[in-house]
Amino acid sequence: MNIKKVAIGVAIVAVAGGGFVALNQAANNDSGSSSKTVSFWYGGDGDTDIKPIIKDFTKQTGIKVKIQSVPWSQYNDKLLTAAASKSGPDLMVMGTTSVPNFVSSNSLMDISDVIKKDKNLQSNKFFKGNVETTKVNGKYYGVPWYTETRVLYYRKDLLQKVGYNEPPKNWDELYDAANKLSQRSGKDTYGFSIDQSEPTFGFMMARQNGATLLNKNGKTEFNQKAMVETMSYLQKFVKNGVSPKEDLKLSIGESFGNKGLLPMFVSGPWMVKSIEQDSGLKDSQWGVAQLPAGKYNNMSNTGGGDLAVFKYTSHKTEAIKLMKFLSKRENQIKYYKNSNSLPARTDAWNDKSLQNTKVQVIRKQLNSSQPMPLIKQWDQIGQNYVKAWEKISVEDADPQKTMNTFNDQTNKSLDTSK
């Protein structure tokens, strides 16, 4: 599911080749045309999001920027092709789980010295979880640009009708509230949505239950008690009709709005604007809460985008200047206002544009968020998890047996990739 999709559920950023030739030629043309031109690859539509900020950069520095806007659905493939050919952009946006993969292919510049010398780029300026996504083996290969995490969206009015004046605070309350909501009159009325296509959801919940996803030896522990218990807990929602088995493919107005067929779901910050614009709900009818806590914590998943310099750039100086410019507090705020992508800099959150009470809940959740394990295979592991969850939820497969198979397959894959 694309991050801009307004259907209920957890949205994902698919940082993933036709059209590469044109992009590659554009990057090469930049390299040969002028030392004062730098190429920048951007995931999504950069016309309104980034071009106004780039214009300010050119005005201040005299350095021109060639922006290549690439759909997120094609982005990762184009970056992989560029890495293989050693001919790509000077500066690029990287999905947070993709950094280790591109470091392993020797495609990203080690910018540890740049960060060490520039107070504006140092770790204490950014959310800890986002800084972790830029590091591999103690070296820095990127700077956090925008951040995201997962929170609970809920219908205040409907929860009150089933006895909850506040959102559920833990797993027991989450199931109880969702079960009561699902028993309202009306066909296909549910209480909680579990996105079938979200590759981080089960891992995020398992961490709340005390799971260690990757042990000290680099082996996954997806078939251990904490994660299997989590999968059984989630299976109960589907098995008892509290959550739908499959994506209902409804708009936010059809699912979360109106009668609230899906009155609670977990998703990222982009949903705030979608609900405000498209749900048809009054502000008093819905809310945003930190995730209900499992046995140990209410850990969420840190995502977002990092800025990275292509190792083979012939415009290192200009690319680093652009990276520094985009990382400034005032420019992260401008980017938020243009795109609704939340600043990765903590000091940007003092700006009045971010004082919306619902957005500030997301700010609090970021303090209890961690990225997925930073290994190059993680994107593929996430897709394999989706298949395992489909067996458990749709086919009612045994969670322990399913996770045994998934864990064995993953560890074999990790062994053969060494």
CSV table of C-alpha atoms in Angstrom, one decimal:
chain,number,residue,atom,x,y,z
A,1,MET,CA,0.0,0.0,0.0
A,2,ASN,CA,1.4,3.4,-0.9
A,3,ILE,CA,1.8,6.0,1.8
A,4,LYS,CA,-0.6,8.3,0.2
A,5,LYS,CA,-3.4,5.7,0.0
A,6,VAL,CA,-6.4,6.7,2.1
A,7,ALA,CA,-7.8,3.2,2.7
A,8,ILE,CA,-7.8,2.0,6.3
A,9,GLY,CA,-4.8,0.2,7.6
A,10,VAL,CA,-1.1,0.6,8.1
A,11,ALA,CA,0.4,2.3,5.1
A,12,ILE,CA,3.9,1.5,3.9
A,13,VAL,CA,6.5,3.3,2.0
A,14,ALA,CA,7.5,1.0,-0.8
A,15,VAL,CA,11.0,2.3,-1.5
A,16,ALA,CA,11.5,0.1,-4.5
A,17,GLY,CA,13.0,-0.5,-14.9
A,18,GLY,CA,11.6,1.3,-17.4
A,19,GLY,CA,12.6,4.9,-17.6
A,20,PHE,CA,16.0,4.5,-16.0
A,21,VAL,CA,17.8,5.4,-19.1
A,22,ALA,CA,16.4,8.9,-19.1
A,23,LEU,CA,17.2,9.3,-15.5
A,24,ASN,CA,20.7,8.0,-15.9
A,25,GLN,CA,21.3,10.3,-18.9
A,26,ALA,CA,20.0,13.2,-16.9
A,27,ALA,CA,22.5,12.4,-14.1
A,28,ASN,CA,25.3,12.0,-16.6
A,29,ASN,CA,24.4,15.3,-18.3
A,30,ASP,CA,24.6,17.0,-15.0
A,31,SER,CA,28.1,15.6,-14.4
A,32,GLY,CA,29.4,16.9,-17.7
A,33,SER,CA,27.6,20.2,-17.9
A,34,SER,CA,28.9,22.2,-15.0
A,35,SER,CA,30.5,21.9,-11.6
A,36,LYS,CA,27.7,24.2,-10.4
A,37,THR,CA,24.9,21.7,-11.1
A,38,VAL,CA,23.9,18.8,-8.8
A,39,SER,CA,21.4,16.1,-9.5
A,40,PHE,CA,18.9,15.1,-6.8
A,41,TRP,CA,16.6,12.1,-6.9
A,42,TYR,CA,13.3,12.5,-5.0
A,43,GLY,CA,10.7,9.8,-4.2
A,44,GLY,CA,7.3,11.1,-5.1
A,45,ASP,CA,6.1,14.4,-6.8
A,46,GLY,CA,8.6,17.1,-6.0
A,47,ASP,CA,6.9,20.0,-7.8
A,48,THR,CA,5.1,21.3,-4.7
A,49,ASP,CA,7.1,19.5,-2.0
A,50,ILE,CA,10.7,20.3,-2.7
A,51,LYS,CA,11.1,22.7,-5.7
A,52,PRO,CA,10.4,25.9,-3.7
A,53,ILE,CA,13.1,24.9,-1.2
A,54,ILE,CA,15.6,24.1,-4.0
A,55,LYS,CA,15.0,27.5,-5.5
A,56,ASP,CA,16.1,29.1,-2.3
A,57,PHE,CA,19.2,26.9,-2.3
A,58,THR,CA,20.1,28.0,-5.8
A,59,LYS,CA,19.5,31.6,-5.0
A,60,GLN,CA,21.8,31.5,-2.0
A,61,THR,CA,24.6,29.3,-3.4
A,62,GLY,CA,24.4,29.7,-7.2
A,63,ILE,CA,24.3,25.9,-7.5
A,64,LYS,CA,21.6,24.6,-9.8
A,65,VAL,CA,19.8,21.4,-8.9
A,66,LYS,CA,18.3,18.9,-11.4
A,67,ILE,CA,15.4,17.2,-9.6
A,68,GLN,CA,14.3,13.8,-10.8
A,69,SER,CA,10.9,12.9,-9.2
A,70,VAL,CA,10.6,9.1,-9.2
A,71,PRO,CA,7.4,7.3,-8.1
A,72,TRP,CA,8.0,5.4,-4.9
A,73,SER,CA,6.8,2.2,-6.5
A,74,GLN,CA,9.8,2.4,-8.9
A,75,TYR,CA,12.3,4.2,-6.7
A,76,ASN,CA,14.2,1.3,-5.2
A,77,ASP,CA,14.7,-0.5,-8.5
A,78,LYS,CA,16.1,2.6,-10.1
A,79,LEU,CA,18.5,3.2,-7.3
A,80,LEU,CA,19.7,-0.4,-7.5
A,81,THR,CA,20.3,0.0,-11.3
A,82,ALA,CA,22.2,3.2,-10.6
A,83,ALA,CA,24.3,1.5,-8.0
A,84,ALA,CA,25.2,-1.3,-10.3
A,85,SER,CA,26.2,1.0,-13.1
A,86,LYS,CA,28.0,3.5,-10.7
A,87,SER,CA,26.1,6.2,-12.5
A,88,GLY,CA,23.4,7.9,-10.5
A,89,PRO,CA,22.3,11.0,-8.7
A,90,ASP,CA,24.6,13.2,-6.6
A,91,LEU,CA,22.2,13.4,-3.7
A,92,MET,CA,19.2,11.1,-3.1
A,93,VAL,CA,16.4,10.3,-0.6
A,94,MET,CA,16.8,6.9,0.9
A,95,GLY,CA,14.1,4.8,2.6
A,96,THR,CA,15.2,4.1,6.1
A,97,THR,CA,15.3,0.3,5.7
A,98,SER,CA,17.3,0.6,2.4
A,99,VAL,CA,20.5,2.2,3.7
A,100,PRO,CA,22.2,-1.1,4.7
A,101,ASN,CA,21.6,-2.6,1.3
A,102,PHE,CA,23.1,0.3,-0.5
A,103,VAL,CA,26.1,0.4,1.9
A,104,SER,CA,26.7,-3.2,1.2
A,105,SER,CA,26.8,-2.5,-2.5
A,106,ASN,CA,29.4,0.2,-1.9
A,107,SER,CA,27.1,2.9,-3.3
A,108,LEU,CA,26.8,5.5,-0.5
A,109,MET,CA,29.5,7.9,0.6
A,110,ASP,CA,30.8,7.6,4.2
A,111,ILE,CA,30.0,11.1,5.6
A,112,SER,CA,31.1,10.5,9.2
A,113,ASP,CA,33.7,13.2,8.9
A,114,VAL,CA,31.2,15.7,7.5
A,115,ILE,CA,28.8,15.1,10.4
A,116,LYS,CA,31.6,15.3,13.0
A,117,LYS,CA,32.6,18.7,11.7
A,118,ASP,CA,29.1,20.2,11.4
A,119,LYS,CA,27.1,20.8,14.6
A,120,ASN,CA,24.0,21.2,12.5
A,121,LEU,CA,24.2,17.5,11.4
A,122,GLN,CA,25.2,15.8,14.6
A,123,SER,CA,23.1,13.1,16.2
A,124,ASN,CA,21.7,15.1,19.1
A,125,LYS,CA,19.8,17.3,16.6
A,126,PHE,CA,17.6,14.4,15.4
A,127,PHE,CA,15.3,11.6,16.8
A,128,LYS,CA,17.5,8.8,18.0
A,129,GLY,CA,15.5,6.2,16.0
A,130,ASN,CA,16.1,8.1,12.7
A,131,VAL,CA,19.8,8.5,13.4
A,132,GLU,CA,20.1,4.7,13.8
A,133,THR,CA,18.8,4.3,10.2
A,134,THR,CA,21.8,6.3,8.9
A,135,LYS,CA,24.5,4.2,10.5
A,136,VAL,CA,26.1,0.9,9.5
A,137,ASN,CA,29.0,-0.6,11.5
A,138,GLY,CA,29.5,2.7,13.4
A,139,LYS,CA,29.8,4.9,10.3
A,140,TYR,CA,27.3,7.4,9.0
A,141,TYR,CA,26.0,7.2,5.4
A,142,GLY,CA,23.1,9.6,5.6
A,143,VAL,CA,21.3,12.4,7.5
A,144,PRO,CA,17.7,12.0,8.7
A,145,TRP,CA,15.4,14.2,6.7
A,146,TYR,CA,11.8,13.3,7.6
A,147,THR,CA,10.4,10.9,10.1
A,148,GLU,CA,7.3,8.8,10.7
A,149,THR,CA,6.0,6.3,13.2
A,150,ARG,CA,2.8,4.4,13.8
A,151,VAL,CA,0.0,5.5,16.1
A,152,LEU,CA,-3.5,4.4,16.9
A,153,TYR,CA,-6.4,6.2,15.1
A,154,TYR,CA,-9.8,5.8,16.7
A,155,ARG,CA,-13.4,7.0,16.7
A,156,LYS,CA,-14.0,8.8,20.0
A,157,ASP,CA,-17.7,8.8,19.6
A,158,LEU,CA,-18.0,5.1,18.8
A,159,LEU,CA,-15.7,4.0,21.6
A,160,GLN,CA,-17.7,6.0,24.1
A,161,LYS,CA,-20.8,4.0,23.1
A,162,VAL,CA,-19.1,0.8,24.1
A,163,GLY,CA,-17.8,2.1,27.4
A,164,TYR,CA,-14.4,3.6,26.5
A,165,ASN,CA,-14.0,7.2,27.3
A,166,GLU,CA,-10.3,7.0,26.5
A,167,PRO,CA,-8.5,4.9,23.8
A,168,PRO,CA,-7.3,1.4,24.8
A,169,LYS,CA,-4.0,1.5,26.8
A,170,ASN,CA,-2.9,-2.1,26.5
A,171,TRP,CA,-3.4,-5.2,24.4
A,172,ASP,CA,-6.3,-6.5,26.6
A,173,GLU,CA,-8.2,-3.3,26.3
A,174,LEU,CA,-7.5,-3.1,22.6
A,175,TYR,CA,-9.1,-6.5,22.0
A,176,ASP,CA,-12.0,-5.9,24.3
A,177,ALA,CA,-12.8,-2.5,22.8
A,178,ALA,CA,-12.4,-3.9,19.2
A,179,ASN,CA,-14.6,-6.9,20.0
A,180,LYS,CA,-17.4,-4.7,21.4
A,181,LEU,CA,-17.2,-2.4,18.4
A,182,SER,CA,-17.4,-5.3,16.0
A,183,GLN,CA,-20.7,-6.5,17.7
A,184,ARG,CA,-22.6,-3.3,16.7
A,185,SER,CA,-25.6,-3.8,14.4
A,186,GLY,CA,-24.9,-3.9,10.7
A,187,LYS,CA,-23.3,-6.3,8.3
A,188,ASP,CA,-19.5,-6.4,8.1
A,189,THR,CA,-18.9,-4.1,11.0
A,190,TYR,CA,-15.5,-4.5,12.6
A,191,GLY,CA,-13.6,-3.1,15.5
A,192,PHE,CA,-9.9,-2.9,14.4
A,193,SER,CA,-8.0,-3.1,11.1
A,194,ILE,CA,-4.9,-5.1,10.6
A,195,ASP,CA,-3.3,-4.2,7.3
A,196,GLN,CA,-2.6,-7.4,5.4
A,197,SER,CA,0.2,-5.8,3.3
A,198,GLU,CA,2.1,-4.0,6.1
A,199,PRO,CA,5.6,-5.7,6.5
A,200,THR,CA,6.5,-4.2,9.8
A,201,PHE,CA,3.2,-4.6,11.8
A,202,GLY,CA,3.8,-8.0,13.3
A,203,PHE,CA,7.4,-7.2,14.2
A,204,MET,CA,6.4,-3.9,15.9
A,205,MET,CA,3.8,-5.7,18.0
A,206,ALA,CA,6.2,-8.5,18.8
A,207,ARG,CA,8.7,-6.0,20.2
A,208,GLN,CA,6.0,-4.8,22.6
A,209,ASN,CA,5.7,-8.4,23.8
A,210,GLY,CA,9.5,-8.7,24.4
A,211,ALA,CA,10.6,-10.2,21.2
A,212,THR,CA,14.2,-10.1,20.0
A,213,LEU,CA,14.0,-10.0,16.2
A,214,LEU,CA,17.7,-10.5,15.6
A,215,ASN,CA,20.1,-12.1,18.2
A,216,LYS,CA,23.8,-11.4,18.8
A,217,ASN,CA,24.8,-14.0,16.3
A,218,GLY,CA,22.8,-12.4,13.5
A,219,LYS,CA,20.1,-15.1,13.6
A,220,THR,CA,16.4,-14.2,13.5
A,221,GLU,CA,14.1,-15.4,16.4
A,222,PHE,CA,10.7,-15.2,14.7
A,223,ASN,CA,9.7,-18.6,16.0
A,224,GLN,CA,10.3,-17.9,19.7
A,225,LYS,CA,7.6,-17.5,22.3
A,226,ALA,CA,7.3,-13.7,22.3
A,227,MET,CA,6.7,-13.5,18.5
A,228,VAL,CA,4.5,-16.6,18.2
A,229,GLU,CA,2.3,-15.3,21.1
A,230,THR,CA,2.0,-12.0,19.2
A,231,MET,CA,0.9,-13.8,16.0
A,232,SER,CA,-1.7,-15.8,17.9
A,233,TYR,CA,-3.0,-12.6,19.5
A,234,LEU,CA,-3.4,-10.9,16.1
A,235,GLN,CA,-4.9,-14.1,14.6
A,236,LYS,CA,-7.7,-13.9,17.3
A,237,PHE,CA,-8.9,-10.6,15.9
A,238,VAL,CA,-9.4,-12.1,12.4
A,239,LYS,CA,-10.6,-15.5,13.6
A,240,ASN,CA,-13.4,-14.0,15.7
A,241,GLY,CA,-14.5,-11.5,13.1
A,242,VAL,CA,-13.1,-8.5,15.0
A,243,SER,CA,-10.9,-7.6,12.1
A,244,PRO,CA,-11.4,-8.3,8.4
A,245,LYS,CA,-9.4,-11.0,6.7
A,246,GLU,CA,-8.6,-9.0,3.7
A,247,ASP,CA,-8.3,-5.4,2.6
A,248,LEU,CA,-11.8,-4.1,2.1
A,249,LYS,CA,-10.5,-1.5,-0.4
A,250,LEU,CA,-12.6,1.3,1.1
A,251,SER,CA,-11.9,5.0,1.1
A,252,ILE,CA,-11.2,6.7,4.5
A,253,GLY,CA,-14.8,8.1,4.4
A,254,GLU,CA,-16.3,4.7,3.8
A,255,SER,CA,-14.2,2.9,6.4
A,256,PHE,CA,-13.3,5.3,9.2
A,257,GLY,CA,-15.9,7.9,8.5
A,258,ASN,CA,-19.7,7.7,8.4
A,259,LYS,CA,-20.8,4.7,10.6
A,260,GLY,CA,-17.2,3.7,11.3
A,261,LEU,CA,-17.1,0.2,9.7
A,262,LEU,CA,-13.4,0.2,10.8
A,263,PRO,CA,-13.3,2.5,13.8
A,264,MET,CA,-9.7,1.8,15.0
A,265,PHE,CA,-6.5,1.3,13.0
A,266,VAL,CA,-2.8,1.7,13.2
A,267,SER,CA,-1.0,3.9,10.6
A,268,GLY,CA,1.4,6.7,10.1
A,269,PRO,CA,1.2,10.6,10.3
A,270,TRP,CA,0.0,11.0,6.7
A,271,MET,CA,-3.4,9.8,7.8
A,272,VAL,CA,-4.1,13.0,9.9
A,273,LYS,CA,-4.5,15.1,6.8
A,274,SER,CA,-6.4,12.4,5.0
A,275,ILE,CA,-8.9,12.1,7.8
A,276,GLU,CA,-9.3,15.8,8.1
A,277,GLN,CA,-9.9,16.2,4.4
A,278,ASP,CA,-11.8,13.1,3.3
A,279,SER,CA,-13.5,11.4,6.2
A,280,GLY,CA,-16.4,13.8,6.7
A,281,LEU,CA,-15.9,13.7,10.5
A,282,LYS,CA,-15.8,16.5,13.0
A,283,ASP,CA,-12.6,17.0,14.9
A,284,SER,CA,-14.4,16.0,18.1
A,285,GLN,CA,-15.4,12.6,16.6
A,286,TRP,CA,-11.9,11.1,16.2
A,287,GLY,CA,-8.5,11.0,17.9
A,288,VAL,CA,-4.9,9.9,17.8
A,289,ALA,CA,-3.3,7.9,20.6
A,290,GLN,CA,0.0,6.3,21.3
A,291,LEU,CA,0.0,2.6,20.7
A,292,PRO,CA,-1.6,0.3,23.3
A,293,ALA,CA,1.2,-1.4,25.3
A,294,GLY,CA,2.1,-5.0,25.1
A,295,LYS,CA,3.6,-7.0,28.0
A,296,TYR,CA,6.7,-4.8,28.1
A,297,ASN,CA,6.2,-1.5,26.2
A,298,ASN,CA,4.3,0.3,23.5
A,299,MET,CA,7.2,0.3,21.0
A,300,SER,CA,6.4,1.6,17.5
A,301,ASN,CA,8.3,1.6,14.3
A,302,THR,CA,10.6,4.4,13.1
A,303,GLY,CA,10.5,5.1,9.4
A,304,GLY,CA,10.9,8.1,7.1
A,305,GLY,CA,13.6,9.2,4.7
A,306,ASP,CA,17.3,10.0,4.9
A,307,LEU,CA,19.5,12.1,2.6
A,308,ALA,CA,22.5,10.3,1.2
A,309,VAL,CA,25.4,11.2,-1.2
A,310,PHE,CA,26.1,8.8,-4.1
A,311,LYS,CA,29.6,7.5,-3.7
A,312,TYR,CA,30.6,7.9,-7.3
A,313,THR,CA,29.4,11.5,-7.6
A,314,SER,CA,31.7,14.0,-9.3
A,315,HIS,CA,30.0,16.8,-7.4
A,316,LYS,CA,30.8,15.8,-3.8
A,317,THR,CA,31.1,19.4,-2.6
A,318,GLU,CA,27.8,20.6,-4.1
A,319,ALA,CA,25.9,17.5,-3.0
A,320,ILE,CA,27.1,17.9,0.6
A,321,LYS,CA,26.1,21.6,0.5
A,322,LEU,CA,22.6,20.6,-0.7
A,323,MET,CA,22.4,18.0,2.0
A,324,LYS,CA,23.3,20.5,4.7
A,325,PHE,CA,20.8,23.0,3.4
A,326,LEU,CA,17.9,20.6,3.4
A,327,SER,CA,18.8,19.5,6.9
A,328,LYS,CA,18.5,23.0,8.4
A,329,ARG,CA,15.7,23.5,10.9
A,330,GLU,CA,13.9,26.1,8.9
A,331,ASN,CA,14.0,24.0,5.7
A,332,GLN,CA,12.7,20.9,7.5
A,333,ILE,CA,9.8,23.0,8.7
A,334,LYS,CA,9.2,24.3,5.1
A,335,TYR,CA,9.2,20.8,3.8
A,336,TYR,CA,6.7,19.7,6.4
A,337,LYS,CA,4.4,22.6,5.4
A,338,ASN,CA,4.7,21.6,1.7
A,339,SER,CA,4.4,17.8,2.1
A,340,ASN,CA,3.1,17.0,5.6
A,341,SER,CA,6.3,14.9,6.1
A,342,LEU,CA,7.3,15.3,9.7
A,343,PRO,CA,10.7,16.8,10.6
A,344,ALA,CA,13.4,14.5,11.8
A,345,ARG,CA,15.0,17.4,13.7
A,346,THR,CA,13.7,17.6,17.2
A,347,ASP,CA,14.1,21.4,17.4
A,348,ALA,CA,11.8,21.9,14.4
A,349,TRP,CA,8.9,20.6,16.5
A,350,ASN,CA,8.8,23.8,18.5
A,351,ASP,CA,7.4,25.6,15.4
A,352,LYS,CA,3.7,26.6,15.7
A,353,SER,CA,2.9,24.7,12.5
A,354,LEU,CA,3.4,21.4,14.5
A,355,GLN,CA,1.4,22.3,17.6
A,356,ASN,CA,-1.8,20.4,16.4
A,357,THR,CA,-2.7,18.2,19.4
A,358,LYS,CA,-3.0,15.1,17.1
A,359,VAL,CA,0.4,15.7,15.6
A,360,GLN,CA,1.9,16.1,19.0
A,361,VAL,CA,0.8,12.6,20.0
A,362,ILE,CA,2.9,11.4,17.1
A,363,ARG,CA,5.8,13.4,18.6
A,364,LYS,CA,5.4,11.5,21.9
A,365,GLN,CA,5.2,8.2,20.1
A,366,LEU,CA,8.5,8.9,18.4
A,367,ASN,CA,10.2,8.7,21.8
A,368,SER,CA,9.1,5.1,21.9
A,369,SER,CA,10.0,4.0,18.4
A,370,GLN,CA,12.8,2.0,16.8
A,371,PRO,CA,13.6,1.2,13.2
A,372,MET,CA,13.5,-2.4,11.9
A,373,PRO,CA,16.8,-4.3,12.2
A,374,LEU,CA,19.4,-2.6,10.0
A,375,ILE,CA,20.4,-5.4,7.7
A,376,LYS,CA,20.5,-5.4,3.9
A,377,GLN,CA,17.9,-8.2,3.6
A,378,TRP,CA,15.2,-6.6,5.7
A,379,ASP,CA,13.0,-5.3,2.9
A,380,GLN,CA,12.8,-8.9,1.5
A,381,ILE,CA,12.2,-10.3,5.0
A,382,GLY,CA,9.3,-7.9,5.4
A,383,GLN,CA,7.7,-9.1,2.2
A,384,ASN,CA,8.1,-12.8,3.3
A,385,TYR,CA,6.4,-11.8,6.6
A,386,VAL,CA,3.4,-10.6,4.7
A,387,LYS,CA,3.1,-14.1,3.1
A,388,ALA,CA,3.4,-15.8,6.5
A,389,TRP,CA,0.8,-13.5,8.0
A,390,GLU,CA,-1.6,-14.3,5.2
A,391,LYS,CA,-1.3,-18.0,6.0
A,392,ILE,CA,-2.1,-17.3,9.6
A,393,SER,CA,-4.9,-14.8,9.1
A,394,VAL,CA,-6.6,-15.9,5.9
A,395,GLU,CA,-5.9,-19.7,5.9
A,396,ASP,CA,-6.0,-20.0,9.8
A,397,ALA,CA,-2.6,-21.7,9.8
A,398,ASP,CA,-1.0,-22.7,13.1
A,399,PRO,CA,1.2,-19.7,14.2
A,400,GLN,CA,4.0,-21.8,15.7
A,401,LYS,CA,4.4,-24.0,12.6
A,402,THR,CA,4.1,-21.0,10.2
A,403,MET,CA,6.7,-19.0,12.1
A,404,ASN,CA,9.0,-22.1,12.3
A,405,THR,CA,9.0,-22.3,8.5
A,406,PHE,CA,9.4,-18.5,8.1
A,407,ASN,CA,12.3,-18.4,10.6
A,408,ASP,CA,14.1,-21.3,9.0
A,409,GLN,CA,13.7,-19.8,5.5
A,410,THR,CA,15.0,-16.4,6.7
A,411,ASN,CA,18.1,-17.8,8.4
A,412,LYS,CA,19.0,-19.9,5.4
A,413,SER,CA,18.7,-16.8,3.3
A,414,LEU,CA,20.9,-14.8,5.7
A,415,ASP,CA,23.5,-17.6,5.6
A,416,THR,CA,23.7,-17.8,1.8
A,417,SER,CA,23.9,-14.0,1.4
A,418,LYS,CA,27.1,-13.8,3.6
